[in-house]
mmCIF file of C-alpha atoms in Angstrom:
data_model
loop_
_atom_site.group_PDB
_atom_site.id
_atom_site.type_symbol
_atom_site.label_atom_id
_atom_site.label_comp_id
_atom_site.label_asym_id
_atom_site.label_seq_id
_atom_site.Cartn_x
_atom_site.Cartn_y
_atom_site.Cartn_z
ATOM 1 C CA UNK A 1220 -3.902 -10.922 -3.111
ATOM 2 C CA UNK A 1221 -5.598 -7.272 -2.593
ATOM 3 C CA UNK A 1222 -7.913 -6.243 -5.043
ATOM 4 C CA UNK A 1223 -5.863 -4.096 -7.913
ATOM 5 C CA UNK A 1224 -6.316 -0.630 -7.617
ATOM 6 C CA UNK A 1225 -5.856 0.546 -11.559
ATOM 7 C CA UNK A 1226 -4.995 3.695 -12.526
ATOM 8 C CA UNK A 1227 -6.086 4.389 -16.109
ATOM 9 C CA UNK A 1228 -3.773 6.733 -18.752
ATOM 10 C CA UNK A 1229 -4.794 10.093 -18.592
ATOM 11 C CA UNK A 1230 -6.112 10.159 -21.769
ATOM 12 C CA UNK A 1231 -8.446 6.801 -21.020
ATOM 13 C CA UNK A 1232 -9.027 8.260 -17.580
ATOM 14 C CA UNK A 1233 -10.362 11.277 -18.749
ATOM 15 C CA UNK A 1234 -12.527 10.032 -21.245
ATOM 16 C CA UNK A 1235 -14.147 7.467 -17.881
ATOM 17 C CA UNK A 1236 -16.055 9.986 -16.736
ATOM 18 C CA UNK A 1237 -19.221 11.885 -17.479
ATOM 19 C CA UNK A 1238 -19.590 15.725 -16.764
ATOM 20 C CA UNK A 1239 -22.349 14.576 -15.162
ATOM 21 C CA UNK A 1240 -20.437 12.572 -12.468
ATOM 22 C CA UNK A 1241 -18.140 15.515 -11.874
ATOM 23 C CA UNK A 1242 -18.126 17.213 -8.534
ATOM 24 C CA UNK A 1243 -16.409 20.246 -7.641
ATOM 25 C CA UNK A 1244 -12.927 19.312 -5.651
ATOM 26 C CA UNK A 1245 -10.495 21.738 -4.827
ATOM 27 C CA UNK A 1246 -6.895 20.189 -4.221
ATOM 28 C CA UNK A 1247 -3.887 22.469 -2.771
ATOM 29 C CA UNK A 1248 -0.449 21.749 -3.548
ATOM 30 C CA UNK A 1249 1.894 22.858 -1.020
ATOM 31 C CA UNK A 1250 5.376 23.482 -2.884
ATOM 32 C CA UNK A 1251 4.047 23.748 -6.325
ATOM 33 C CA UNK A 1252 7.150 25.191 -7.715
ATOM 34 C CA UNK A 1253 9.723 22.401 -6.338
ATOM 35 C CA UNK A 1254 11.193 19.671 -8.633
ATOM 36 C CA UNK A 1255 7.774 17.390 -7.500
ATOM 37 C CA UNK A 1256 5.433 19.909 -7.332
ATOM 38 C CA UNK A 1257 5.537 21.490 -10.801
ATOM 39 C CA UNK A 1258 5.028 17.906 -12.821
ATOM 40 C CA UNK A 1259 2.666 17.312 -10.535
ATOM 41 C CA UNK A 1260 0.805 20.214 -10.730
ATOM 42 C CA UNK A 1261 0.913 19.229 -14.627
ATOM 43 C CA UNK A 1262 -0.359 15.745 -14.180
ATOM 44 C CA UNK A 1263 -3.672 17.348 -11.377
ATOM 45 C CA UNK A 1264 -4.314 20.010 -14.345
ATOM 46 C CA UNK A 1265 -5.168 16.930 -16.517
ATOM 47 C CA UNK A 1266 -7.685 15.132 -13.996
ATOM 48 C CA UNK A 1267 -11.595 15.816 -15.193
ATOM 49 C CA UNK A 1268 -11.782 15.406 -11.220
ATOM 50 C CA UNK A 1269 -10.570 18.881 -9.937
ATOM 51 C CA UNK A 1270 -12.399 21.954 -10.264
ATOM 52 C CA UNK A 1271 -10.037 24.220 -8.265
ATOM 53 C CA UNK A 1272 -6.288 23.596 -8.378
ATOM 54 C CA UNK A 1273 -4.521 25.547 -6.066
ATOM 55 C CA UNK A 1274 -0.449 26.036 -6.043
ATOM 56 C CA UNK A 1275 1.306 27.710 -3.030
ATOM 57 C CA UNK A 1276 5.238 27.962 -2.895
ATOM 58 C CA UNK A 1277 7.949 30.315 -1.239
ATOM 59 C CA UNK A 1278 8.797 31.534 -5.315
ATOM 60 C CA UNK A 1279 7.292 31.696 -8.406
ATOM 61 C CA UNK A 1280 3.773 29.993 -7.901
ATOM 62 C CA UNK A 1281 2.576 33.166 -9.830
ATOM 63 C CA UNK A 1282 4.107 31.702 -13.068
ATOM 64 C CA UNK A 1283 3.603 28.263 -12.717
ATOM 65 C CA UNK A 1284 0.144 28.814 -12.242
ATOM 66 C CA UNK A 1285 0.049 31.141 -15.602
ATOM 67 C CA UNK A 1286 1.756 28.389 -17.475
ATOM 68 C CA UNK A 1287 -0.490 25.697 -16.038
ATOM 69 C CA UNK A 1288 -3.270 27.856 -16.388
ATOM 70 C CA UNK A 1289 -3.369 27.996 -20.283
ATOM 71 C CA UNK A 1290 -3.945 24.073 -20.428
ATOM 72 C CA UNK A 1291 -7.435 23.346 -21.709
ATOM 73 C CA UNK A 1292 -8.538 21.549 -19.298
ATOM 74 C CA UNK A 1293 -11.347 21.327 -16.432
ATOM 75 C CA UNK A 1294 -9.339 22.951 -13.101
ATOM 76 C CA UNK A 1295 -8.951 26.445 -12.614
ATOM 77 C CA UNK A 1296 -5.728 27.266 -11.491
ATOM 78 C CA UNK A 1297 -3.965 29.834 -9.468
ATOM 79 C CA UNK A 1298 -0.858 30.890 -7.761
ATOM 80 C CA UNK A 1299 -0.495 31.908 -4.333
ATOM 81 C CA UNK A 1300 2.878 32.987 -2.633
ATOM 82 C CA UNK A 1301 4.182 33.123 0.604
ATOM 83 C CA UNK A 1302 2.747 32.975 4.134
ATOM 84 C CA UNK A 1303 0.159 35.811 3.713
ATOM 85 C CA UNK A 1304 -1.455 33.868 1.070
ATOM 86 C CA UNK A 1305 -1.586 30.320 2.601
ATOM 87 C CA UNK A 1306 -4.516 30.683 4.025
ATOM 88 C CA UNK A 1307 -6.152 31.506 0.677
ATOM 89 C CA UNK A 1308 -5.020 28.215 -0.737
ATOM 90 C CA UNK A 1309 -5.934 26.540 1.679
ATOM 91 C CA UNK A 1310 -10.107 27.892 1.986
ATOM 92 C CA UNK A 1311 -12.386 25.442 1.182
ATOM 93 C CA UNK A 1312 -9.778 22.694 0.023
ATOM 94 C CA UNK A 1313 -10.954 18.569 -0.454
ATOM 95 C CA UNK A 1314 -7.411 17.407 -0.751
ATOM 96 C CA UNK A 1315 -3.901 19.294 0.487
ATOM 97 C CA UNK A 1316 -0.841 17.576 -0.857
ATOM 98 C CA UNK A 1317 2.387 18.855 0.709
ATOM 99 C CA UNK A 1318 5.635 18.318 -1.677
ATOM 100 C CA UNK A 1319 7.006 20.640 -0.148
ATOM 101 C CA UNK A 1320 10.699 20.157 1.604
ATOM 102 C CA UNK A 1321 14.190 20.181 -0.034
ATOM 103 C CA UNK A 1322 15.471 17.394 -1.568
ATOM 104 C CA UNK A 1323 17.983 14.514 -0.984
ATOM 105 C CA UNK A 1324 21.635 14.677 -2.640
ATOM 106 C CA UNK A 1325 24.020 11.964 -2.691
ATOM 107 C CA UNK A 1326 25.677 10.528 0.193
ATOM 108 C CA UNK A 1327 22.208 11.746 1.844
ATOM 109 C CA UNK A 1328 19.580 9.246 3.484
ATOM 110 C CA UNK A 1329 16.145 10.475 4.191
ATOM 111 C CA UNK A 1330 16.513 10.815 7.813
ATOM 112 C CA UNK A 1331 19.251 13.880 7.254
ATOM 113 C CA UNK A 1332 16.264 15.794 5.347
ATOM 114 C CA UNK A 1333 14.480 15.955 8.881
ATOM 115 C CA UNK A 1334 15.935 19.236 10.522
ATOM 116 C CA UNK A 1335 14.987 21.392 7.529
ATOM 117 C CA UNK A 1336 11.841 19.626 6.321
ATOM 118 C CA UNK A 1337 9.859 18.849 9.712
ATOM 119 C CA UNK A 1338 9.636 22.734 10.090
ATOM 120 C CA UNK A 1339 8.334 22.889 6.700
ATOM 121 C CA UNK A 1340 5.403 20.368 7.555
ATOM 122 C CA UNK A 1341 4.673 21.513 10.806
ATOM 123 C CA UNK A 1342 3.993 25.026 9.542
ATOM 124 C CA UNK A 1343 1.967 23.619 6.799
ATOM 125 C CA UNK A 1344 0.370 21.248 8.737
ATOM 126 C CA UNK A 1345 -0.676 24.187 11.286
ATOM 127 C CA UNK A 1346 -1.897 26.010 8.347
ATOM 128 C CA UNK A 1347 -4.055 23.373 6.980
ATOM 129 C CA UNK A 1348 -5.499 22.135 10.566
ATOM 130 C CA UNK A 1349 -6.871 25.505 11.371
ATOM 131 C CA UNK A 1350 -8.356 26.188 7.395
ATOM 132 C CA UNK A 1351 -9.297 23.218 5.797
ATOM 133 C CA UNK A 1352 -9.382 20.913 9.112
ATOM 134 C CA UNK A 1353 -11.470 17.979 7.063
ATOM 135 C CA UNK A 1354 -9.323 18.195 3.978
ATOM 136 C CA UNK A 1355 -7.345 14.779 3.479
ATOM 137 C CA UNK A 1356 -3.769 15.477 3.981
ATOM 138 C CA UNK A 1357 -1.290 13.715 1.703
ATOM 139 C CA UNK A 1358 2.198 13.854 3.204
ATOM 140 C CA UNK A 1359 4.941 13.423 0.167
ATOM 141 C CA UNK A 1360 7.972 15.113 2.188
ATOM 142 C CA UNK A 1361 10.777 12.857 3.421
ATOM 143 C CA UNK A 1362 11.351 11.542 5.748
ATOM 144 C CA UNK A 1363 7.566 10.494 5.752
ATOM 145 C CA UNK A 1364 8.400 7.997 8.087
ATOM 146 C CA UNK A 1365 8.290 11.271 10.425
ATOM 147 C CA UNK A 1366 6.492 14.045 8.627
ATOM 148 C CA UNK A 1367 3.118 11.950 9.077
ATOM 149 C CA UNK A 1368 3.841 11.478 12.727
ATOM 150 C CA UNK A 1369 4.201 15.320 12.905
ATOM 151 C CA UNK A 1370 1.420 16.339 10.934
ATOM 152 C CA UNK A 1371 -0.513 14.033 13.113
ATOM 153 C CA UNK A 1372 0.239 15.532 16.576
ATOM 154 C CA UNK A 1373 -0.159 18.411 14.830
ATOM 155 C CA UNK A 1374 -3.851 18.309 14.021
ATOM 156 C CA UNK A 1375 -4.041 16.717 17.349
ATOM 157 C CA UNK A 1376 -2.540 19.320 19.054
ATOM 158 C CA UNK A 1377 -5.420 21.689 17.167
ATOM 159 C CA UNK A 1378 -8.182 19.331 18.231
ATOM 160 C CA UNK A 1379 -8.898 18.155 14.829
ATOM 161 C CA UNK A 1380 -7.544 15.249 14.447
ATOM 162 C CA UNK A 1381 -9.010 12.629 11.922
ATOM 163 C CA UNK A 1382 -6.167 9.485 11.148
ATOM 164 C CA UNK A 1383 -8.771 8.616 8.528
ATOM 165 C CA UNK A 1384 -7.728 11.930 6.734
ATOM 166 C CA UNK A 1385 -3.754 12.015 6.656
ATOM 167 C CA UNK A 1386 -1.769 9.846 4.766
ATOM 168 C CA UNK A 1387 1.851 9.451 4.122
ATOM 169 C CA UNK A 1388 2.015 8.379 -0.243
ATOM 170 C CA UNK A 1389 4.290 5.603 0.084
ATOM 171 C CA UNK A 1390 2.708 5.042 -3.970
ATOM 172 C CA UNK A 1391 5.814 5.587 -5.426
ATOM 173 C CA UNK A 1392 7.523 1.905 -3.808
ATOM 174 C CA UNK A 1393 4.283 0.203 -5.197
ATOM 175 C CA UNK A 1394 5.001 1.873 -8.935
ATOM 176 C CA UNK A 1395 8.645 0.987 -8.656
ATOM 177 C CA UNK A 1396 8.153 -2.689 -7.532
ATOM 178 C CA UNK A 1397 5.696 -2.862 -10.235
ATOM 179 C CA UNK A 1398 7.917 -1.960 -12.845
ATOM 180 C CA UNK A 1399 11.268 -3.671 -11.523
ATOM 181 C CA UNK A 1400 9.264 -6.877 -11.134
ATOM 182 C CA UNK A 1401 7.634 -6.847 -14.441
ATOM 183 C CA UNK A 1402 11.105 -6.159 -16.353
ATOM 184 C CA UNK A 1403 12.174 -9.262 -14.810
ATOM 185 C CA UNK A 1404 9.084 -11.508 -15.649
ATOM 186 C CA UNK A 1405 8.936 -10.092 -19.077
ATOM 187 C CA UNK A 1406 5.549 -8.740 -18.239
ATOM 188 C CA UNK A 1407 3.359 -5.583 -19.754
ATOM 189 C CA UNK A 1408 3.487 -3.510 -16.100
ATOM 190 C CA UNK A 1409 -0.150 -3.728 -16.158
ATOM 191 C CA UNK A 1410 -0.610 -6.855 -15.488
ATOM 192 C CA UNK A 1411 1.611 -6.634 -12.503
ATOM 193 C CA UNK A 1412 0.792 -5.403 -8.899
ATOM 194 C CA UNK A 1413 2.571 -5.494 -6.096
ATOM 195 C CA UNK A 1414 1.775 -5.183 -2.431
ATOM 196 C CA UNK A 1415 4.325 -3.018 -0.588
ATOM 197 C CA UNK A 1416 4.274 -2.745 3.046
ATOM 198 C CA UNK A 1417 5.844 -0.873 5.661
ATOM 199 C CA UNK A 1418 7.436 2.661 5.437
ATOM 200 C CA UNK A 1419 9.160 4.944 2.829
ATOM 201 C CA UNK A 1420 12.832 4.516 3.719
ATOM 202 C CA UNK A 1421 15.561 1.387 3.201
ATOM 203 C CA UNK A 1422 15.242 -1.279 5.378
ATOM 204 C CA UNK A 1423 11.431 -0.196 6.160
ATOM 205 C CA UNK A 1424 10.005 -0.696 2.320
ATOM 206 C CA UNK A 1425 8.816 -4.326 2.170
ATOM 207 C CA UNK A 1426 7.611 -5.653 -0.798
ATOM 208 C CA UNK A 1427 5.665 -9.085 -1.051
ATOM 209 C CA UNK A 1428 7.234 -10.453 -3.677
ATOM 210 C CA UNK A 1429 5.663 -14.166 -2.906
ATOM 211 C CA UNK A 1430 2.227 -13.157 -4.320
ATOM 212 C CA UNK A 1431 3.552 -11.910 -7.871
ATOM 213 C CA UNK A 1432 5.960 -15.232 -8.216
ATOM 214 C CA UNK A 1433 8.263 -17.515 -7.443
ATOM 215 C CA UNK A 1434 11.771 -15.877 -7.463
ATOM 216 C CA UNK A 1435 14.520 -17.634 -6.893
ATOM 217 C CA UNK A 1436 16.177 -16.596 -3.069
ATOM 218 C CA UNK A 1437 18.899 -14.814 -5.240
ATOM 219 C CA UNK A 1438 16.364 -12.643 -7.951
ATOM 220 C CA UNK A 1439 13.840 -12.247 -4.670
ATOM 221 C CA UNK A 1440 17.166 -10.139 -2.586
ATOM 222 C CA UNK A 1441 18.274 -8.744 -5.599
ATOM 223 C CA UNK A 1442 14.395 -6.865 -6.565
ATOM 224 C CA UNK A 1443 14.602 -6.473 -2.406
ATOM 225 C CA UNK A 1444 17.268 -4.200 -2.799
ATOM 226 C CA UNK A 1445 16.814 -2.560 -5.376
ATOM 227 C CA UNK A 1446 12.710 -1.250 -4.443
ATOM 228 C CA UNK A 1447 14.408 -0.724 -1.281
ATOM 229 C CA UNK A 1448 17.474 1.654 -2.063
ATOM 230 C CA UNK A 1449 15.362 2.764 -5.718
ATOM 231 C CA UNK A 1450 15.591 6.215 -4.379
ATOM 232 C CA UNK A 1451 19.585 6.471 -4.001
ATOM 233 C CA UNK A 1452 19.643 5.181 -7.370
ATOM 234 C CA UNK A 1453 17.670 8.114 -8.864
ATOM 235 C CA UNK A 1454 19.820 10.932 -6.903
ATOM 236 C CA UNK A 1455 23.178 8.766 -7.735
ATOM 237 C CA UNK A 1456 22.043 8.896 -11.503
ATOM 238 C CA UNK A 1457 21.235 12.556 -11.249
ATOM 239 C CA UNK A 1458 24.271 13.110 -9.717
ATOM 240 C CA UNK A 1459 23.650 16.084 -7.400
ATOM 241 C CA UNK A 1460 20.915 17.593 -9.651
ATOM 242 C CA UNK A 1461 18.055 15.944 -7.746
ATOM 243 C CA UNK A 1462 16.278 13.186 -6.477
ATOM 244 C CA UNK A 1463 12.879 11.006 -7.752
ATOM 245 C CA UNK A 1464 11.125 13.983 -9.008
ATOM 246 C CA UNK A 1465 9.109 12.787 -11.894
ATOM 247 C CA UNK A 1466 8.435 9.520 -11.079
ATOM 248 C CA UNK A 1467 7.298 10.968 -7.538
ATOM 249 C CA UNK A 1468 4.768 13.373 -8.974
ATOM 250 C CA UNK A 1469 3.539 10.603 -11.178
ATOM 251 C CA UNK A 1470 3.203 8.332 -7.879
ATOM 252 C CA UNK A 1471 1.407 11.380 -6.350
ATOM 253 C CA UNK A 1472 -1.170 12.117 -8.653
ATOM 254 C CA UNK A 1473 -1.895 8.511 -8.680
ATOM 255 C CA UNK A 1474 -2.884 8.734 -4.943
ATOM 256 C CA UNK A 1475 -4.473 11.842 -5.079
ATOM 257 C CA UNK A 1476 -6.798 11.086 -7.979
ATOM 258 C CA UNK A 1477 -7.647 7.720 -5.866
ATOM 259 C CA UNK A 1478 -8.797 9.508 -3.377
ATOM 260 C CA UNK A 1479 -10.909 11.634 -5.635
ATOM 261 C CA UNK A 1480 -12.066 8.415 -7.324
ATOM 262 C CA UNK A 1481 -13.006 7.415 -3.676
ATOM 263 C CA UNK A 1482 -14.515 10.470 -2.413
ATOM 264 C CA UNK A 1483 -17.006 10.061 -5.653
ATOM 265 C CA UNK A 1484 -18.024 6.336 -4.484
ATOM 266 C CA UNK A 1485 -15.739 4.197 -6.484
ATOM 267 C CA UNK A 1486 -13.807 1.078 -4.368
ATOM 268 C CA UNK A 1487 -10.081 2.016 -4.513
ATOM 269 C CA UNK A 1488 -7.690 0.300 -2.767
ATOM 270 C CA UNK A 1489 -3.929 2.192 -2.545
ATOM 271 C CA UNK A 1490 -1.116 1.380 -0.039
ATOM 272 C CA UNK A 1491 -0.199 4.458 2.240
ATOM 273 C CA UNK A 1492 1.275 5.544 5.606
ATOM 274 C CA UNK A 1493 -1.129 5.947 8.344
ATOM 275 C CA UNK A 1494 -1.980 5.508 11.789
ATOM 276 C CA UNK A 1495 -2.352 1.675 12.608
ATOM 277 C CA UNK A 1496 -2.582 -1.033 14.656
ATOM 278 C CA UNK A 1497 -1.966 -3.577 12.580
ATOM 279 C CA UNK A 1498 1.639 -4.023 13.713
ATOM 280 C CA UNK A 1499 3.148 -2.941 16.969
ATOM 281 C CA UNK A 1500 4.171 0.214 15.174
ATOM 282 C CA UNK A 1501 2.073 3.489 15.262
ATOM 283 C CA UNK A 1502 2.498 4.299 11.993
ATOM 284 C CA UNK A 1503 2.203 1.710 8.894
ATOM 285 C CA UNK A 1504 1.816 0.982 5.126
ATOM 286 C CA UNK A 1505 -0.744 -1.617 4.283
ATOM 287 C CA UNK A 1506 -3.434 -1.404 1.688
ATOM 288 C CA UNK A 1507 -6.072 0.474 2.493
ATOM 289 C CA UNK A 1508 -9.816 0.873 0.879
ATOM 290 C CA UNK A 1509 -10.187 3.947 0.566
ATOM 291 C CA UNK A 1510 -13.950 5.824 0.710
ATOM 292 C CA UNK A 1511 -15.842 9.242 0.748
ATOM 293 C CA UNK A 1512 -14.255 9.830 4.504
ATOM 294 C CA UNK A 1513 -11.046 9.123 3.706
ATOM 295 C CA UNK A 1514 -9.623 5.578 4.903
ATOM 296 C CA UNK A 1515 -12.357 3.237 5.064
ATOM 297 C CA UNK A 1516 -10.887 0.194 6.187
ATOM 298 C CA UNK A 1517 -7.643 -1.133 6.594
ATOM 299 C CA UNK A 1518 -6.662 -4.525 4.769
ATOM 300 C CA UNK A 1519 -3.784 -5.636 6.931
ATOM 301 C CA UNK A 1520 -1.059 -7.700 6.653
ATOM 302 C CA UNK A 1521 -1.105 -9.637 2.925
ATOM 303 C CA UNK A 1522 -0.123 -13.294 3.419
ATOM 304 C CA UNK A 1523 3.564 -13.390 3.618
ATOM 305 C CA UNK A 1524 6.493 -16.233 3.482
ATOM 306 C CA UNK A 1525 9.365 -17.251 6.220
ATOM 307 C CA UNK A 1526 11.648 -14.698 4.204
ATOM 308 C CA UNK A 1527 9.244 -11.917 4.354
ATOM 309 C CA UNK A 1528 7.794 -12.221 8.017
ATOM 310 C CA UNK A 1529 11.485 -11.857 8.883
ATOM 311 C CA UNK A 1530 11.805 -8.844 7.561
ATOM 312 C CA UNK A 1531 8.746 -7.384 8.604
ATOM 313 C CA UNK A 1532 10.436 -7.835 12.414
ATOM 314 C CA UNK A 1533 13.032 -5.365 11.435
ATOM 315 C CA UNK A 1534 10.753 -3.181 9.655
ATOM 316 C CA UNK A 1535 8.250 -2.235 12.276
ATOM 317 C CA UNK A 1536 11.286 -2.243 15.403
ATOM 318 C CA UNK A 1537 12.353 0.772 13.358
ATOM 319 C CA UNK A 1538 9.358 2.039 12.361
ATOM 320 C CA UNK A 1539 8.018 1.964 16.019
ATOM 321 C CA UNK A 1540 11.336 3.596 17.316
ATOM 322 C CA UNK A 1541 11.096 6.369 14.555
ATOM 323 C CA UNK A 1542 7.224 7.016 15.322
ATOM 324 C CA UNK A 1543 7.656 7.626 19.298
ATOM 325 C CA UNK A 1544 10.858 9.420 18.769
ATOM 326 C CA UNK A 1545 8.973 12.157 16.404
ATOM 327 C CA UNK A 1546 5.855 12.039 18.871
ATOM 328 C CA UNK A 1547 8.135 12.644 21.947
ATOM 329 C CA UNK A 1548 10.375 16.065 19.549
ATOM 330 C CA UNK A 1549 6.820 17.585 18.002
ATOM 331 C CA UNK A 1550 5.371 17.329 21.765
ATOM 332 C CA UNK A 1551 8.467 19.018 24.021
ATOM 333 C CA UNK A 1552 11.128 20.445 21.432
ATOM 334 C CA UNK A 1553 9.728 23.439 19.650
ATOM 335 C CA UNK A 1554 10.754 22.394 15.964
#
């Protein structure tokens, strides 16, 4: 199994580190007034690791930021609105995390967000390639099966084009099969970590279920399903007043403060959506070490059984398909 990654409480986490280990890190957060942008925003306010918290949205970024901004804690924080100011959030920014997008509503998959919400990451991903160029780039809009694809040509359409630097948080299918699988072991969720593989949609979350126990076939397709479809549960639940908002923004600032862990020398191993060759498809979630340049190494494919290495077959046909399809629109259809 990969080395655990653990994220500490806030309150323990904040208490790990020493002003003098502090560096300065600005992060931007790119639709800080949306349903996942404004918990989040809460959860970055409390991490000793930012300096410099920067919120840009469409509306109301000027209050969130006055709210946020009253929290005694280490990160300055202001509000910037509209496209004038994007730039300004932008300057000088270590991480940009884009939330940005609208959300999914029952009856809706992921892939019927794509009209409205590839627009909204290609202009942000624009924005970001020409004024923070080395930031790392952490895609949370769905489908991210396809916005990381199109921030990607993107940035390589600009001539800046790191794939150590842009990641698509797939953190939120590693927190849910966490929790699912520890309710059914009858085990504290700490003690539990699973390796999830893939994408971020359906059929293409695969989580390897063989290295946290032995299910029986029936338990193993029922936890299957349910990390798989966790999402439609949350906006079926909320009944057409949302999707995963909160537990997104939770799985967010998990990834982001990794990566600030990382960037200040600490090993920290996350699963996430990047460029790879580990599969046939361009695109893939494994668990990655993560370092002071963003993706360090790749870890590959975990050690999988028969049941598993069948469904990694379907996963990364559909996952390939998806990733040339969104290369081929982002390069001749102006989006």
């Amino acid at each position: 199994m990969f080395p655990r990654a653990r994220i500490l409480g806030f309150s323990k986490f904040c208490r790990s580190f020493s002003s003098s280990r502090m560096v300065s890190s600005k992060v931007a957060i790119l639709g800080a007034s949306g349903g996942i942008g404004q918990p989040m925003s809460l959860l970055m306010k409390q991490s000793p690791l930012i300096s410099k918290l920067a919120l840009y949205d469409i509306a109301h970024t000027p209050g969130v930021a006055a709210d946020l901004s009253h929290i005694d804690t280490r990160a300055q924080v202001t509000g910037y609105l509209d496209d004038q100011q994007l730039g300004e959030a932008l300057k000088d920014c270590n991480v940009v995390v884009i939330p940005a997008g609208v959300p999914r509503k029952p009856g809706m998959t992921r892939d019927d967000l794509f009209n409205t919400n590839a627009k909204i990451v290609k202009t942000l991903a624009e924005a970001a390639s020409q004024t923070c160029p080395k930031a790392f780039l952490c895609i949370i809009t769905n489908p991210v099966n396809s916005t990381v694809p199109i921030a990607a040509e993107v940035f390589k359409k600009a001539g800046v084009y790191d794939p150590k630097r842009i990641f698509g948080v797939t953190t939120l299918d590693v927190v849910r099969a966490n929790t699912f699988v520890a309710e059914v072991l009858g085990k504290n969720v700490s003690e539990v970590n699973v390796t999830v593989i893939g994408g971020h949609a359906g059929i293409t979350i695969l989580p390897i279920l063989s290295q946290v126990g032995d299910f029986s076939p029936e338990v193993r397709d029922k936890l299957t399903e349910r990390i798989q479809n966790a999402g439609t549960e949350v906006v079926e639940a909320k009944a057409g007043a949302g999707s995963a908002t909160l537990s997104m923004a939770y799985a967010g600032a998990r990834f982001v403060n990794s990566l600030l862990k990382a960037m200040q020398g600490e090993d920290v191993v996350e699963c996430a959506f990047v460029e790879s060759s580990v599969t046939e498809a361009a695109y893939f979630s494994t668990p990655l070490k993560l370092g002071k340049n963003g993706l360090e190494s790749n870890l590959g494919l975990p050690a999988m059984n028969d049941f598993e290495k069948d469904l990694l077959q379907k996963v990364h046909v559909y996952v390939t398909c998806r990733s040339h399809y969104i290369g081929f629109v982002v390069i001749h259809v102006q989006l």
